[in-house]
């Protein structure tokens, strides 16, 4: 690792001020950023740790019924505290990595990083979540902008994520056994006004909505409804773990499984 | 350099750390607690698992500065006060839950975290919980068996010796 300073502010305002410094970067749970620093793929002058800010942590239910999760809330806390209200989301959080990763890694860090194989982006996009920052609110549809790319500005902190709670939902991840990330994962959420389907781990463009499946499932919420659809392997990721064709195939298989489990 | 203070295995400890000093390097180099191991550079092996404020974390994936003021427990803090092995440690010995021993500190700390939350886990729960702890020697069966035994369950039917 290159040398840097580390600060531990206790309020969002102080963290935002500290991030104003040149080449300063936020540190969430560090479960992605620290391995990146070890490989010298990042060279911040200063890390601003978000782990000592109480107002960034916790799970609560808003007046409109949405589940609100603080940007600095760990995966383990979401797995435990969202279980009663949004079980599919809690199960997703409980399936990320391993227990030690879940005790440190945060929802804000996961969404800010937007790894093309990460789990939370699928939940946020399929739920039509709202990403709340220190400066503004963004719909998930506008927030994700491709591989490791989001609408976040420099120094902007995710303070909260609001999930409208669906009637039925499930996340099915075909796990890459070594990394435990999604080789392909599908989150299906059924709301009164329609079904949303978000796919992670498959596309070179990062998380995306499978709109044909959404239309079919909104008309008939059954695994059979997507049986006749096909997914193009154009633009799917190909690597040692799976070809583009394989991933395209998995999108449909995981969607069916998610619908059956929802 | 800054002076960092934390409670390690029940004792107040302090030492010098840079911003980039990892908790595991602080424990091993500054406090000479070399029981916590480093088996990878990618946060995947779990050899470095310690408890920070009661939770299992990878000491290689947390900065020392973030543990300022925290309660840290390492494998050196696991033995009974009289120096005899804890129930979990003794079970690893009795059931051959280690060969080279490199993964063992992390396995012991993960096992202790599991049994605190789930005192009587099923075999499947033990295996699932250990997903982040990699062992190149044992093939895991005897580790799982040791943890089941440490939880006070009959292990005569668990896996093979
Ligand atoms: C062994 C292992 C297995 C894993 N398996 C999975 C898996 O199965 N599925 C999965 O989805 N992920 C997995 N992960 C990644 C894990 O979920 C990370 O916790 C997550 O991607 C990043 O969150 P973090 O809080 O650790 O962020 P950090 O690593 O601290 O930061 C990541 C990035 O986000 C920025 N950032 C952090 N917090 C905020 C914030 N509140 N606002 C704005 N920017 C912020 C940082 O500046 C940095 O650029 C795994 C990680 C490991 C080590
Ligand atoms: S040394 Fe491998 S996970 Fe920490
Ligand atoms: S006993 Fe050798 S790595 Fe586990």
XYZ file of C-alpha atoms and ligand atoms in Angstrom:
484
model
C 0.000 0.000 0.000
C 1.052 3.578 -0.652
C 1.067 5.789 2.443
C -2.027 7.808 3.377
C -3.600 9.435 6.409
C -6.744 8.097 7.982
C -9.462 10.096 9.691
C -12.446 8.893 11.703
C -15.103 11.632 11.808
C -18.230 11.041 13.903
C -20.748 13.065 11.882
C -21.757 13.103 8.202
C -20.968 16.833 8.026
C -17.412 16.280 9.250
C -16.943 13.364 6.833
C -18.108 15.463 3.875
C -15.742 18.258 4.914
C -12.827 15.814 5.240
C -13.605 14.372 1.797
C -13.159 17.840 0.322
C -9.380 17.385 0.550
C -7.573 16.514 -2.672
C -7.454 12.747 -3.374
C -9.393 11.940 -0.210
C -11.554 8.801 -0.413
C -14.309 7.331 1.755
C -13.600 4.089 3.598
C -16.670 1.995 4.364
C -16.103 -1.534 5.615
C -12.913 -1.746 3.570
C -13.799 -5.206 2.233
C -13.267 -4.027 -1.330
C -11.126 -0.949 -0.866
C -8.424 -2.515 1.343
C -7.667 -5.388 -1.076
C -7.571 -2.739 -3.829
C -5.095 -0.632 -1.860
C -2.948 -3.714 -1.224
C -2.668 -4.192 -4.969
C -1.742 -0.521 -5.322
C -4.681 0.029 -7.629
C -5.680 3.151 -5.691
C -3.581 5.958 -4.290
C -5.649 8.172 -1.982
C -3.902 10.846 0.075
C -6.390 10.398 2.867
C -9.024 7.849 3.824
C -12.098 9.106 5.620
C -13.502 6.201 7.602
C -17.291 6.157 7.831
C -17.400 3.462 10.512
C -17.565 5.797 13.521
C -20.623 7.757 12.329
C -23.731 6.612 14.249
C -26.180 8.461 11.934
C -25.045 6.278 8.992
C -26.001 3.031 10.715
C -29.241 1.188 11.247
C -32.403 -0.190 9.680
C -35.842 1.412 10.094
C -39.272 1.586 8.493
C -40.452 4.912 7.045
C -44.011 6.250 7.296
C -44.709 5.129 3.717
C -43.634 1.559 4.606
C -40.271 1.707 2.833
C -37.316 0.030 4.502
C -34.564 2.577 5.164
C -31.007 1.374 5.623
C -28.188 3.690 6.694
C -25.342 3.826 4.180
C -22.845 2.563 6.755
C -24.940 -0.424 7.861
C -23.130 -3.752 7.655
C -24.379 -6.731 5.690
C -24.687 -8.674 8.985
C -26.949 -6.010 10.487
C -29.173 -5.963 7.388
C -29.359 -9.777 7.442
C -30.551 -9.661 11.050
C -32.687 -6.518 11.131
C -34.381 -6.545 7.726
C -35.529 -10.153 8.076
C -39.000 -9.379 9.445
C -39.783 -6.620 6.970
C -38.040 -7.535 3.726
C -36.891 -11.157 3.991
C -35.503 -11.414 0.435
C -33.221 -8.445 1.068
C -32.106 -9.849 4.424
C -31.349 -13.191 2.766
C -29.282 -11.454 0.080
C -27.258 -9.600 2.721
C -26.775 -12.851 4.656
C -25.416 -14.530 1.525
C -22.680 -11.990 0.763
C -19.157 -13.351 1.153
C -18.599 -14.913 4.560
C -19.380 -13.935 8.179
C -16.255 -11.792 8.660
C -16.905 -9.905 5.398
C -20.530 -9.340 6.470
C -19.430 -7.957 9.845
C -17.495 -5.129 8.146
C -18.829 -4.628 4.602
C -21.563 -2.024 4.162
C -24.471 -1.407 1.803
C -23.131 2.052 0.927
C -19.737 0.612 0.005
C -21.300 -2.081 -2.134
C -23.535 0.342 -4.045
C -20.749 2.917 -4.446
C -18.401 0.279 -5.790
C -21.001 -1.190 -8.203
C -18.986 -4.318 -8.934
C -20.629 -6.038 -11.929
C -20.961 -9.222 -9.841
C -22.101 -7.658 -6.552
C -25.397 -8.588 -4.918
C -26.845 -5.313 -3.556
C -27.053 -3.542 -6.937
C -29.542 -6.221 -8.047
C -31.714 -5.649 -4.967
C -31.619 -1.862 -5.307
C -32.495 -1.928 -9.020
C -35.214 -4.593 -8.713
C -36.780 -2.768 -5.761
C -36.696 0.632 -7.462
C -34.790 1.837 -4.399
C -33.869 5.448 -3.739
C -30.205 6.181 -3.096
C -29.904 9.053 -0.634
C -26.637 10.974 -0.351
C -25.456 13.955 1.652
C -26.455 16.094 -1.349
C -29.509 14.545 -3.082
C -31.740 11.548 -3.789
C -31.462 9.339 -6.869
C -33.673 6.612 -8.291
C -31.790 3.329 -8.726
C -32.672 3.468 -12.439
C -30.570 6.637 -12.757
C -27.879 5.686 -10.259
C -26.210 2.661 -11.886
C -24.208 3.706 -14.941
C -22.187 0.646 -15.930
C -19.202 -1.323 -14.715
C -17.919 0.176 -11.432
C -19.632 3.430 -12.457
C -22.392 5.297 -10.642
C -23.947 8.758 -10.598
C -22.060 9.613 -7.376
C -19.925 12.749 -7.519
C -16.470 12.992 -6.031
C -16.690 13.039 -2.240
C -20.435 12.285 -2.212
C -21.509 9.869 0.536
C -24.400 7.419 0.421
C -26.195 8.138 3.665
C -29.285 5.970 3.233
C -30.964 3.554 0.841
C -34.781 3.362 0.768
C -36.375 0.143 -0.457
C -40.097 0.027 -1.251
C -41.110 -3.378 0.151
C -42.553 -5.738 -2.488
C -45.425 -8.193 -2.021
C -43.158 -11.066 -3.010
C -39.465 -11.204 -3.850
C -36.437 -13.457 -3.993
C -32.779 -13.284 -4.941
C -31.117 -16.291 -6.505
C -27.351 -16.260 -6.867
C -25.347 -18.803 -8.789
C -22.283 -18.539 -6.627
C -18.765 -18.455 -7.983
C -17.369 -20.809 -5.351
C -13.929 -19.243 -4.952
C -14.875 -15.573 -4.677
C -18.445 -16.165 -3.434
C -19.612 -13.342 -5.697
C -22.464 -13.946 -8.148
C -21.491 -15.747 -11.346
C -24.990 -14.593 -12.199
C -27.635 -13.449 -9.769
C -31.243 -12.423 -10.315
C -33.483 -10.405 -7.992
C -37.210 -10.574 -8.731
C -39.626 -8.239 -6.925
C -43.408 -8.195 -7.374
C -45.187 -4.938 -6.563
C -48.867 -4.021 -6.890
C -48.040 -2.093 -10.094
C -45.791 -4.680 -11.724
C -42.763 -6.931 -11.465
C -39.136 -5.804 -11.629
C -36.252 -8.137 -12.512
C -32.610 -7.113 -12.038
C -29.620 -9.175 -13.127
C -26.095 -8.987 -11.727
C -22.906 -10.857 -12.585
C -23.849 -11.356 -16.230
C -23.485 -8.216 -18.313
C -20.373 -6.312 -19.305
C -22.448 -3.201 -18.580
C -23.044 -4.194 -14.953
C -26.435 -4.683 -13.301
C -29.427 -4.386 -15.670
C -33.193 -4.882 -15.789
C -34.528 -7.736 -17.896
C -37.549 -5.911 -19.230
C -39.014 -8.775 -21.332
C -39.185 -10.919 -18.202
C -40.728 -8.041 -16.262
C -43.546 -7.753 -18.814
C -44.137 -11.514 -18.893
C -44.087 -11.828 -15.093
C -46.330 -8.808 -14.592
C -48.960 -10.618 -16.687
C -48.379 -14.027 -15.085
C -46.128 -14.383 -12.039
C -44.962 -17.940 -12.621
C -41.687 -19.560 -13.634
C -43.406 -20.796 -16.814
C -44.057 -17.216 -17.902
C -40.399 -16.729 -18.813
C -39.922 -20.198 -20.331
C -40.445 -18.937 -23.883
C -38.098 -15.947 -23.557
C -34.490 -16.006 -24.605
C -31.554 -13.889 -23.471
C -28.923 -12.809 -25.979
C -25.303 -13.512 -25.111
C -24.334 -10.225 -26.776
C -22.549 -8.078 -24.215
C -22.455 -10.817 -21.580
C -19.212 -11.262 -19.638
C -16.946 -14.115 -20.573
C -14.123 -15.360 -18.389
C -12.540 -18.512 -17.039
C -15.640 -19.140 -14.899
C -18.233 -18.944 -17.631
C -18.756 -18.034 -21.286
C -21.209 -15.341 -22.433
C -23.587 -18.107 -23.583
C -23.412 -19.771 -20.206
C -24.206 -16.540 -18.396
C -27.076 -15.741 -20.757
C -28.486 -19.176 -19.998
C -28.062 -18.635 -16.255
C -30.060 -15.381 -16.400
C -33.168 -17.328 -17.354
C -32.509 -20.236 -14.995
C -31.931 -17.926 -12.028
C -35.001 -15.850 -12.901
C -37.168 -18.969 -12.873
C -35.694 -20.074 -9.575
C -36.229 -16.636 -8.045
C -39.871 -16.575 -9.163
C -40.404 -20.048 -7.736
C -38.825 -19.015 -4.436
C -40.590 -15.651 -4.111
C 2.772 7.697 12.908
C 0.179 7.835 15.653
C -0.150 6.053 18.948
C -3.074 3.635 18.907
C -4.645 2.215 22.061
C -6.909 -0.794 22.308
C -7.747 -3.583 24.723
C -6.229 -6.831 23.511
C -7.111 -10.060 25.289
C -8.285 -8.059 28.293
C -5.191 -5.869 28.625
C -4.719 -2.231 27.665
C -2.177 -2.121 24.868
C -0.751 0.683 22.779
C 1.648 0.970 19.885
C 2.638 3.035 16.902
C 0.800 2.798 13.602
C 0.725 4.574 10.255
C -2.584 5.258 8.534
C -2.018 2.217 6.325
C -1.014 -0.160 9.142
C -3.364 -3.139 9.085
C -4.728 -4.435 12.374
C -3.026 -7.772 11.740
C 0.386 -6.112 11.301
C -0.164 -4.037 14.432
C -0.953 -7.185 16.423
C 1.921 -9.207 15.012
C 4.668 -6.602 14.750
C 3.855 -3.955 17.309
C 2.363 -6.175 20.023
C 4.296 -9.355 19.116
C 1.097 -11.397 19.041
C 2.057 -13.652 16.150
C -0.719 -16.202 16.665
C -2.887 -14.343 14.152
C -1.728 -15.437 10.693
C -1.686 -13.893 7.228
C -2.438 -16.409 4.515
C -3.397 -14.219 1.571
C -3.439 -10.749 0.094
C -7.015 -10.860 -1.084
C -9.163 -11.063 2.082
C -10.228 -14.598 1.256
C -8.460 -17.100 3.518
C -9.577 -16.206 7.056
C -6.260 -17.131 8.744
C -6.287 -13.636 10.274
C -9.738 -13.716 11.905
C -9.889 -11.990 15.310
C -12.783 -10.583 17.314
C -13.271 -6.815 17.429
C -15.962 -5.710 19.878
C -17.251 -9.288 19.900
C -17.495 -9.735 16.122
C -15.328 -11.932 13.898
C -13.427 -9.808 11.390
C -10.467 -10.253 9.092
C -7.590 -8.426 10.772
C -5.923 -8.093 7.362
C -8.922 -6.121 6.076
C -9.184 -3.459 8.748
C -6.764 -0.701 9.685
C -5.256 -0.564 13.158
C -6.539 3.001 13.461
C -10.092 1.701 13.103
C -9.627 -0.478 16.180
C -8.687 2.498 18.354
C -10.469 1.997 21.676
C -11.879 -1.386 20.667
C -11.905 -4.715 22.525
C -9.827 -7.126 20.476
C -9.501 -10.848 21.153
C -6.921 -12.956 19.342
C -6.156 -16.650 19.515
C -3.688 -15.873 22.313
C -6.674 -14.846 24.421
C -8.589 -18.082 23.939
C -6.980 -20.360 26.545
C -8.530 -20.653 30.012
C -7.161 -18.315 32.712
C -5.062 -21.167 34.148
C -3.391 -21.668 30.758
C -5.185 -24.880 29.865
C -6.786 -25.121 26.417
C -10.331 -23.825 25.957
C -13.082 -26.280 25.070
C -12.814 -25.366 21.371
C -9.003 -25.625 21.319
C -9.080 -28.953 23.145
C -11.667 -30.284 20.699
C -9.416 -29.355 17.749
C -6.640 -31.382 19.389
C -8.861 -34.329 20.286
C -10.466 -34.577 16.848
C -7.387 -33.808 14.749
C -8.864 -30.515 13.542
C -5.446 -29.335 12.374
C -2.468 -30.582 10.440
C 0.054 -27.827 9.639
C -1.885 -25.449 11.887
C -1.622 -22.400 9.671
C -5.378 -21.897 9.360
C -6.064 -22.894 12.966
C -6.028 -19.472 14.676
C -8.652 -18.208 12.242
C -10.644 -21.430 12.528
C -10.672 -21.186 16.339
C -11.787 -17.553 16.266
C -14.509 -18.244 13.681
C -15.666 -21.282 15.648
C -15.886 -19.213 18.833
C -17.918 -16.532 17.027
C -20.271 -19.165 15.612
C -20.854 -20.920 18.945
C -21.518 -17.616 20.703
C -24.441 -16.916 18.332
C -25.493 -20.493 17.715
C -24.479 -22.787 20.603
C -25.727 -26.001 18.936
C -25.153 -25.615 15.186
C -25.965 -28.353 12.708
C -23.160 -29.775 10.601
C -24.471 -27.793 7.608
C -24.469 -24.579 9.643
C -20.861 -25.147 10.702
C -19.764 -25.742 7.114
C -21.661 -22.682 5.905
C -20.184 -20.487 8.636
C -16.642 -21.547 7.737
C -16.988 -20.416 4.102
C -14.431 -17.679 4.702
C -11.844 -19.914 6.394
C -9.677 -21.871 4.030
C -7.662 -24.944 5.063
C -5.218 -26.531 2.646
C -4.558 -29.614 4.783
C -7.422 -31.222 6.626
C -10.195 -31.422 4.071
C -12.375 -29.747 6.741
C -14.102 -32.887 8.077
C -12.203 -32.934 11.345
C -12.510 -29.192 11.796
C -16.276 -29.511 11.496
C -16.223 -32.458 13.845
C -14.143 -30.579 16.421
C -16.548 -27.632 16.390
C -19.562 -29.933 16.725
C -17.831 -31.681 19.640
C -16.971 -28.342 21.260
C -20.675 -27.482 21.139
C -21.337 -30.566 23.272
C -22.966 -32.612 20.532
C -22.415 -36.277 19.787
C -20.043 -36.467 16.835
C -19.842 -40.219 16.366
C -21.920 -39.887 13.182
C -20.182 -36.777 11.798
C -18.010 -37.240 8.703
C -14.969 -39.519 8.814
C -11.799 -39.344 10.897
C -14.004 -12.622 0.424
C -15.029 -11.612 -0.056
C -16.227 -12.051 -0.577
C -17.179 -11.150 -1.029
N -18.344 -11.642 -1.558
C -19.281 -10.784 -2.011
C -20.520 -11.262 -2.536
O -20.802 -12.465 -2.568
N -21.413 -10.334 -3.003
C -21.171 -8.993 -2.933
O -22.019 -8.232 -3.341
N -20.024 -8.522 -2.422
C -19.078 -9.370 -1.954
N -17.917 -8.872 -1.419
C -17.726 -7.400 -1.365
C -18.317 -6.845 -0.075
O -19.723 -6.891 -0.101
C -17.875 -5.404 0.205
O -18.210 -5.186 1.547
C -18.553 -4.320 -0.591
O -18.445 -4.524 -1.974
C -17.902 -2.975 -0.327
O -18.393 -2.448 0.866
P -17.434 -1.838 1.952
O -18.313 -1.193 2.969
O -16.513 -2.871 2.421
O -16.719 -0.672 1.139
P -15.196 -0.250 0.969
O -14.393 -1.396 0.531
O -14.762 0.494 2.170
O -15.351 0.808 -0.211
C -15.671 0.434 -1.537
C -15.858 1.717 -2.362
O -17.016 2.428 -1.959
C -16.694 3.737 -1.471
N -17.594 3.944 -0.326
C -17.669 3.185 0.796
N -18.721 3.562 1.556
C -19.321 4.599 0.895
C -20.476 5.419 1.169
N -21.234 5.247 2.262
N -20.788 6.375 0.273
C -20.044 6.548 -0.848
N -18.961 5.821 -1.171
C -18.606 4.847 -0.298
C -15.225 3.714 -1.167
O -14.649 4.969 -1.304
C -14.720 2.711 -2.202
O -14.552 3.352 -3.435
C -16.933 -9.747 -0.955
C -15.737 -9.286 -0.402
C -14.785 -10.202 0.038
C -13.505 -9.691 0.627
S -4.926 -13.058 5.602
Fe -6.243 -14.056 4.226
S -8.162 -13.224 4.788
Fe -6.809 -12.147 6.075
S -4.185 -27.295 8.948
Fe -2.877 -26.637 7.377
S -4.052 -25.085 6.458
Fe -5.448 -25.930 7.817
